[in-house]
Short mmCIF file of C-alpha atoms in Angstrom, two decimals:
data_model
loop_
_atom_site.label_atom_id
_atom_site.label_comp_id
_atom_site.label_asym_id
_atom_site.label_seq_id
_atom_site.Cartn_x
_atom_site.Cartn_y
_atom_site.Cartn_z
CA MET A 1 0.00 0.00 0.00
CA ALA A 2 2.84 2.38 0.94
CA ASP A 3 4.67 1.45 -2.28
CA MET A 4 1.53 2.19 -4.23
CA LEU A 5 1.22 5.60 -2.57
CA HIS A 6 4.82 6.51 -3.35
CA SER A 7 4.84 5.19 -6.92
CA ILE A 8 5.37 7.63 -9.77
CA MET A 9 2.19 6.42 -11.45
CA THR A 10 0.10 7.32 -8.39
CA LYS A 11 1.77 10.69 -8.09
CA LEU A 12 1.41 11.46 -11.79
CA THR A 13 -2.21 10.33 -11.90
CA ALA A 14 -3.10 12.17 -8.71
CA GLY A 15 -1.29 15.30 -9.87
CA PHE A 16 -3.03 15.38 -13.23
CA VAL A 17 -6.43 14.56 -11.78
CA ILE A 18 -6.04 17.37 -9.22
CA LEU A 19 -5.01 19.74 -12.01
CA VAL A 20 -7.96 18.73 -14.17
CA LEU A 21 -10.28 18.99 -11.17
CA LEU A 22 -9.02 22.46 -10.32
CA ILE A 23 -9.39 23.77 -13.87
CA THR A 24 -12.78 22.20 -14.42
CA ALA A 25 -14.07 23.28 -11.00
CA LEU A 26 -13.16 26.90 -11.73
CA THR A 27 -14.65 26.65 -15.22
CA PHE A 28 -17.73 24.97 -13.74
CA LEU A 29 -18.27 27.69 -11.14
CA PHE A 30 -17.92 30.53 -13.61
CA THR A 31 -19.95 28.81 -16.34
CA VAL A 32 -22.82 27.70 -14.10
CA SER A 33 -23.08 31.11 -12.50
CA ALA A 34 -23.01 32.96 -15.83
CA SER A 35 -25.32 30.46 -17.56
CA THR A 36 -27.85 30.48 -14.71
CA GLU A 37 -28.04 34.26 -14.82
CA LYS A 38 -28.43 34.21 -18.59
CA ILE A 39 -31.17 31.57 -18.44
CA GLN A 40 -33.04 33.49 -15.77
CA GLU A 41 -32.69 36.67 -17.81
CA SER A 42 -33.92 34.98 -21.01
CA THR A 43 -36.87 33.50 -19.09
CA LYS A 44 -37.74 36.96 -17.80
CA GLN A 45 -37.56 38.34 -21.33
CA GLU A 46 -39.86 35.55 -22.47
CA LEU A 47 -42.38 36.41 -19.76
CA LEU A 48 -42.14 40.13 -20.55
CA ALA A 49 -42.78 39.47 -24.24
CA LEU A 50 -45.79 37.26 -23.52
CA ALA A 51 -47.20 39.72 -20.98
CA SER A 52 -46.84 42.61 -23.47
CA ILE A 53 -48.53 40.66 -26.27
CA THR A 54 -51.36 39.59 -23.96
CA ALA A 55 -51.85 43.10 -22.59
CA ALA A 56 -51.99 44.55 -26.11
CA ASP A 57 -54.81 42.12 -27.02
CA LEU A 58 -56.93 42.87 -23.96
CA ASN A 59 -59.72 45.45 -23.99
CA GLY A 60 -58.99 47.75 -21.04
CA ASP A 61 -62.42 49.37 -21.14
CA GLU A 62 -64.15 45.99 -20.78
CA ILE A 63 -61.88 44.84 -17.97
CA ALA A 64 -62.42 48.08 -16.09
CA LYS A 65 -66.16 47.33 -16.01
CA LEU A 66 -65.72 43.99 -14.23
CA LYS A 67 -66.89 44.05 -10.62
CA PRO A 68 -67.02 41.32 -7.97
CA GLY A 69 -69.71 38.75 -8.69
CA MET A 70 -69.55 39.13 -12.49
CA GLU A 71 -67.58 35.87 -13.01
CA ALA A 72 -70.52 34.25 -14.83
CA GLU A 73 -71.14 37.13 -17.19
CA ILE A 74 -70.17 37.02 -20.82
CA LEU A 75 -67.85 40.03 -20.42
CA TYR A 76 -65.75 38.11 -17.90
CA LEU A 77 -65.97 34.80 -19.66
CA MET A 78 -64.76 36.19 -23.00
CA ASN A 79 -61.74 37.84 -21.45
CA ALA A 80 -60.98 34.83 -19.27
CA GLU A 81 -61.20 32.63 -22.35
CA GLN A 82 -58.78 34.91 -24.17
CA LEU A 83 -56.26 34.60 -21.31
CA ALA A 84 -56.80 30.84 -21.12
CA VAL A 85 -56.00 30.45 -24.82
CA MET A 86 -52.79 32.46 -24.39
CA ALA A 87 -51.81 30.40 -21.34
CA GLN A 88 -52.48 27.10 -23.07
CA ALA A 89 -50.39 28.15 -26.07
CA ASP A 90 -47.28 27.79 -23.94
CA HIS A 91 -47.29 24.67 -21.77
CA GLU A 92 -44.72 26.20 -19.42
CA ILE A 93 -47.08 29.03 -18.47
CA VAL A 94 -49.02 28.07 -15.37
CA LYS A 95 -51.36 31.08 -15.26
CA ILE A 96 -52.22 34.42 -16.86
CA PHE A 97 -54.23 36.87 -14.78
CA THR A 98 -55.08 40.53 -14.47
CA VAL A 99 -54.94 42.72 -11.39
CA ARG A 100 -55.74 46.33 -10.68
CA LYS A 101 -54.98 48.81 -7.98
CA THR A 102 -57.45 49.44 -5.17
CA GLY A 103 -57.31 52.13 -2.54
CA ASP A 104 -54.88 50.27 -0.30
CA GLY A 105 -53.39 47.58 -2.50
CA MET A 106 -54.25 45.39 -5.46
CA GLU A 107 -57.00 42.94 -6.36
CA TYR A 108 -57.33 40.14 -8.88
CA VAL A 109 -59.73 40.63 -11.77
CA ILE A 110 -59.47 37.79 -14.32
CA ASP A 111 -58.02 34.33 -13.84
CA SER A 112 -57.07 32.37 -16.98
CA GLY A 113 -57.94 29.14 -15.22
CA TYR A 114 -61.63 30.03 -15.07
CA ASN A 115 -62.73 28.16 -18.17
CA ILE A 116 -60.71 25.03 -17.57
CA GLY A 117 -61.83 24.40 -14.02
CA LYS A 118 -58.72 25.81 -12.43
CA ARG A 119 -60.14 28.96 -11.00
CA ASP A 120 -58.01 30.09 -8.08
CA VAL A 121 -59.18 33.68 -7.58
CA LYS A 122 -62.37 35.67 -8.10
CA ILE A 123 -62.85 39.29 -9.05
CA GLY A 124 -61.91 41.44 -6.08
CA ASN A 125 -59.78 38.88 -4.26
CA PRO A 126 -56.93 40.87 -2.75
CA VAL A 127 -53.38 40.28 -3.90
CA THR A 128 -51.83 39.26 -0.61
CA ASN A 129 -48.29 40.05 -1.55
CA PRO A 130 -48.19 42.78 -4.22
CA THR A 131 -44.58 43.20 -5.29
CA LYS A 132 -42.63 46.27 -6.31
CA ALA A 133 -42.49 44.97 -9.89
CA MET A 134 -46.32 44.78 -10.00
CA GLY A 135 -46.57 48.43 -9.01
CA GLU A 136 -43.92 49.46 -11.50
CA ALA A 137 -45.66 47.50 -14.28
CA TYR A 138 -48.22 50.35 -14.45
CA THR A 139 -45.51 52.38 -16.19
CA GLY A 140 -44.16 49.60 -18.43
CA PRO A 141 -43.46 45.86 -18.68
CA GLN A 142 -41.68 44.43 -15.65
CA ALA A 143 -40.48 41.02 -14.50
CA GLU A 144 -39.82 39.68 -11.03
CA ASP A 145 -36.16 39.15 -10.11
CA ASP A 146 -37.08 36.21 -7.90
CA PHE A 147 -39.86 33.69 -7.41
CA VAL A 148 -43.11 34.88 -5.83
CA ASN A 149 -45.85 32.94 -4.08
CA ARG A 150 -49.33 32.97 -5.59
CA PRO A 151 -52.45 31.05 -4.58
CA TRP A 152 -51.48 28.59 -7.39
CA GLY A 153 -47.88 28.10 -6.29
CA SER A 154 -44.38 29.51 -6.52
CA VAL A 155 -43.79 31.27 -9.85
CA LEU A 156 -41.61 33.63 -11.82
CA SER A 157 -43.73 36.44 -13.24
CA GLY A 158 -43.77 39.04 -15.98
CA TYR A 159 -46.21 41.96 -16.10
CA ALA A 160 -47.41 44.49 -18.64
CA PRO A 161 -49.88 47.40 -18.35
CA ILE A 162 -53.44 47.09 -19.72
CA LYS A 163 -54.69 50.29 -21.29
CA ASN A 164 -58.17 51.52 -22.15
CA ALA A 165 -59.18 53.34 -25.34
CA LYS A 166 -57.86 56.61 -23.95
CA GLY A 167 -54.47 55.10 -23.30
CA GLU A 168 -54.93 55.14 -19.54
CA VAL A 169 -53.56 52.18 -17.58
CA ILE A 170 -56.44 50.40 -15.85
CA GLY A 171 -54.51 47.42 -14.51
CA ILE A 172 -51.80 44.94 -15.35
CA VAL A 173 -51.65 41.47 -16.84
CA GLY A 174 -49.44 38.95 -15.12
CA VAL A 175 -47.87 35.89 -16.78
CA ASP A 176 -46.65 33.18 -14.41
CA MET A 177 -44.17 30.44 -15.14
CA ASP A 178 -43.91 27.63 -12.62
CA ALA A 179 -40.82 27.91 -10.40
CA GLY A 180 -40.06 24.26 -11.08
CA VAL A 181 -39.84 24.90 -14.82
CA VAL A 182 -37.49 27.85 -14.35
CA GLN A 183 -35.39 25.89 -11.84
CA GLY A 184 -35.31 22.95 -14.25
CA ARG A 185 -33.94 25.16 -17.01
CA MET A 186 -31.21 26.46 -14.69
CA ASN A 187 -30.42 23.00 -13.34
CA PHE A 188 -30.05 21.58 -16.84
CA VAL A 189 -26.87 23.60 -17.41
CA GLY A 190 -25.41 22.51 -14.07
CA GLN A 191 -26.27 18.85 -14.65
CA THR A 192 -24.81 18.91 -18.16
CA LEU A 193 -21.62 20.46 -16.85
CA TYR A 194 -21.45 17.85 -14.07
CA ILE A 195 -21.57 15.10 -16.70
CA ILE A 196 -18.90 16.82 -18.84
CA LEU A 197 -16.77 17.34 -15.71
CA PHE A 198 -17.08 13.70 -14.69
CA LEU A 199 -16.32 12.42 -18.19
CA GLY A 200 -13.36 14.80 -18.49
CA ILE A 201 -11.83 13.63 -15.22
CA PHE A 202 -12.46 9.99 -16.09
CA CYS A 203 -10.84 10.32 -19.54
CA ALA A 204 -7.90 12.33 -18.17
CA GLY A 205 -7.34 9.75 -15.44
CA LEU A 206 -7.55 6.89 -17.93
CA ILE A 207 -5.11 8.47 -20.40
CA ILE A 208 -2.65 9.34 -17.62
CA ALA A 209 -2.91 5.84 -16.18
CA ILE A 210 -2.20 4.27 -19.60
CA PHE A 211 0.76 6.54 -20.30
CA SER A 212 2.27 6.25 -16.85
CA ARG A 213 1.77 2.46 -16.90
CA THR A 214 4.16 2.00 -19.85
CA MET A 215 6.56 4.48 -18.29
CA ILE A 216 6.57 2.67 -14.96
CA ARG A 217 6.95 -0.72 -16.71
CA ASP A 218 10.13 0.52 -18.43
CA ILE A 219 11.51 2.04 -15.24
CA HIS A 220 10.86 -1.26 -13.45
CA MET A 221 12.79 -3.02 -16.24
CA LEU A 222 15.77 -0.70 -15.68
CA ILE A 223 15.60 -1.22 -11.91
CA GLU A 224 15.52 -4.99 -12.37
CA SER A 225 18.51 -4.82 -14.76
CA ALA A 226 20.46 -2.63 -12.33
CA ASN A 227 19.73 -5.07 -9.53
CA ARG A 228 20.99 -8.03 -11.60
CA ILE A 229 24.17 -6.17 -12.56
CA SER A 230 24.75 -5.20 -8.91
CA ARG A 231 24.70 -8.94 -8.16
CA GLY A 232 27.31 -9.59 -10.85
CA ASP A 233 24.98 -10.76 -13.62
CA THR A 234 25.77 -8.70 -16.74
CA ASP A 235 23.75 -10.94 -19.02
CA VAL A 236 20.80 -8.60 -19.15
CA ALA A 237 18.83 -7.48 -22.17
CA ILE A 238 17.09 -4.12 -22.12
CA SER A 239 14.33 -3.90 -24.71
CA ILE A 240 13.22 -0.32 -24.22
CA HIS A 241 12.63 1.65 -27.40
CA ARG A 242 11.38 5.11 -26.58
CA ASN A 243 12.20 8.58 -27.85
CA ASP A 244 11.74 10.31 -24.50
CA GLU A 245 13.96 10.77 -21.42
CA ILE A 246 13.38 7.18 -20.32
CA GLY A 247 14.57 5.99 -23.74
CA GLU A 248 17.68 8.13 -23.32
CA LEU A 249 18.24 6.69 -19.85
CA ALA A 250 17.86 3.18 -21.25
CA SER A 251 20.45 3.90 -23.99
CA SER A 252 22.94 5.20 -21.41
CA PHE A 253 22.24 2.16 -19.29
CA LYS A 254 22.84 -0.16 -22.22
CA ARG A 255 26.21 1.50 -22.96
CA MET A 256 27.16 1.14 -19.31
CA ILE A 257 26.30 -2.56 -19.35
CA THR A 258 28.20 -3.05 -22.62
CA SER A 259 31.27 -1.39 -21.10
CA LEU A 260 31.02 -3.59 -18.03
CA LYS A 261 30.75 -6.67 -20.21
CA ILE A 262 33.84 -5.66 -22.19
CA LEU A 263 35.87 -4.88 -19.08
CA MET A 264 34.79 -8.10 -17.37
CA HIS A 265 35.46 -10.28 -20.43
CA LYS A 266 38.53 -12.49 -19.99
CA ASP A 267 40.09 -11.41 -23.30
CA TYR A 268 40.14 -7.82 -22.23
CA GLN A 269 41.22 -8.38 -18.63
CA THR A 270 44.57 -9.76 -19.77
CA GLU A 271 45.41 -6.63 -21.77
CA MET B 1 45.82 10.43 -31.10
CA SER B 2 45.19 10.69 -34.84
CA ASN B 3 42.09 12.27 -36.30
CA THR B 4 40.91 8.88 -37.47
CA SER B 5 41.39 7.38 -33.99
CA ASP B 6 39.34 10.22 -32.55
CA ALA B 7 36.58 9.70 -35.07
CA VAL B 8 36.49 5.92 -34.59
CA LEU B 9 36.51 6.27 -30.81
CA GLY B 10 33.65 8.77 -30.95
CA ILE B 11 31.56 6.39 -33.03
CA ALA B 12 32.38 3.31 -30.96
CA THR B 13 31.74 5.01 -27.62
CA GLU B 14 28.15 5.66 -28.70
CA TYR B 15 27.62 1.90 -28.94
CA LEU B 16 30.04 0.46 -26.41
CA GLY B 17 30.40 3.14 -23.75
CA PRO B 18 33.70 4.12 -22.09
CA ALA B 19 35.18 0.66 -22.56
CA ALA B 20 35.14 1.17 -26.34
CA ILE B 21 38.79 2.17 -26.33
CA THR B 22 39.73 -1.12 -24.69
CA LEU B 23 38.02 -3.06 -27.44
CA LEU B 24 39.46 -0.87 -30.19
CA GLU B 25 43.00 -1.12 -28.82
CA ARG B 26 42.76 -4.91 -28.72
CA GLN B 27 41.37 -5.13 -32.27
CA THR B 28 44.08 -2.87 -33.76
CA LYS B 29 46.85 -4.63 -31.81
CA PHE B 30 45.86 -8.15 -32.83
CA HIS B 31 44.42 -7.59 -36.29
CA LEU B 32 46.27 -4.60 -37.72
CA GLY B 33 49.75 -5.96 -37.31
CA GLY B 34 50.44 -4.67 -33.84
CA LEU B 35 49.52 -1.10 -34.71
CA SER B 36 48.56 1.20 -31.84
CA PHE B 37 44.97 2.41 -31.98
CA THR B 38 46.11 6.01 -31.55
CA ASP B 39 48.08 5.78 -34.78
CA ILE B 40 45.47 4.41 -37.17
CA GLY B 41 44.59 6.25 -40.36
CA PRO B 42 41.67 6.12 -42.79
CA GLU B 43 43.37 3.32 -44.70
CA HIS B 44 42.95 1.01 -41.68
CA CYS B 45 39.29 1.62 -41.18
CA ASN B 46 38.00 -0.96 -43.63
CA GLU B 47 39.88 -3.83 -41.95
CA LEU B 48 39.26 -2.47 -38.46
CA SER B 49 35.52 -2.20 -39.07
CA ARG B 50 35.35 -5.90 -39.88
CA TRP B 51 36.99 -6.92 -36.61
CA VAL B 52 35.11 -4.38 -34.53
CA GLY B 53 31.87 -5.71 -36.00
CA LEU B 54 32.77 -9.27 -34.97
CA ALA B 55 34.09 -8.37 -31.52
CA SER B 56 31.31 -5.99 -30.54
CA ALA B 57 28.66 -8.57 -31.49
CA MET B 58 29.67 -10.42 -28.33
CA PHE B 59 28.46 -7.48 -26.25
CA ILE B 60 25.70 -5.78 -28.23
CA GLU B 61 22.94 -6.92 -30.58
CA GLN B 62 24.06 -8.15 -34.00
CA ASP B 63 22.29 -5.39 -35.93
CA LEU B 64 23.90 -2.72 -33.75
CA ALA B 65 27.31 -4.31 -34.19
CA GLU B 66 26.85 -4.27 -37.95
CA GLU B 67 25.74 -0.66 -37.80
CA LEU B 68 28.86 0.26 -35.80
CA ALA B 69 31.10 -1.57 -38.23
CA GLU B 70 29.47 0.17 -41.19
CA LYS B 71 30.03 3.59 -39.64
CA ILE B 72 33.70 2.84 -39.10
CA ARG B 73 34.03 1.43 -42.60
CA ARG B 74 32.71 4.70 -44.05
CA LEU B 75 35.79 6.48 -42.66
CA SER B 76 37.98 4.54 -45.05
CA PRO B 77 39.08 6.36 -48.24
#
């Protein structure tokens, strides 16, 4: 075990694996961090785009007329259907909804889940945790920087203002993507890099082990030859044919053995 | 030491190591009419190469011995 620990092959393999690990770990950290940010940013842009398109299609004057208890009326149903169609067009979108400001906060107006039996909120239900981005969406499209909790789960959201015929903002439309979907997108990069990292280390280790194995075999051959010569046996054959430093060492060793053979030969001792 | 001796010794040392001179001295003494190795000239190289090839084959591989002999032979005029 101690011999194994001190062998050149172990040291070479360990050294290279540590080097590969270090380089790949640094690359991994930087790449995952940068990629995760980029993926989150692109997801936000996706939500912003969808929110803007949806808001542009909505009739602000109609939505402004909706009051609590009107969920069964055609005015609500048509708009809810419109949001449901938009939501269903992208399977990663969990919900599209509209909210508007009240005196002391915000309230839900339309829920895209209404027509497909997934109604979570009614007109006038208060938004329990209105975010800064929701307030700012009255001036232009906004996206949350982090996940928010809704009655339908943890989501990443994008918002856009809904305008009436006069161009006045009467509320905002929110587009929610499930947190699991966003997390899955971010995790995909990390998992892919983990696989590449593992394969890289495995291949590096394998290549180093193969190379060092032949090197160690030749060094062992030289050691064995030296041991035999030290015991007086000069009848050794060294069959090492390499172009590297070990090959050079083997050539020197062969010359040394040849010289010893000449000097020890009886014909030359009498000279 | 003559220029030829120097050249032959340089070639032989590559194959036989530091004991090359011992082998060369013996081959010139016994096969070149008692001539000293240090005095050999290009005209002796052809004959010397033959004997060096035979003698060195006892200590190195046959193909290497032939290669050594050929290199020495090339020094002859």
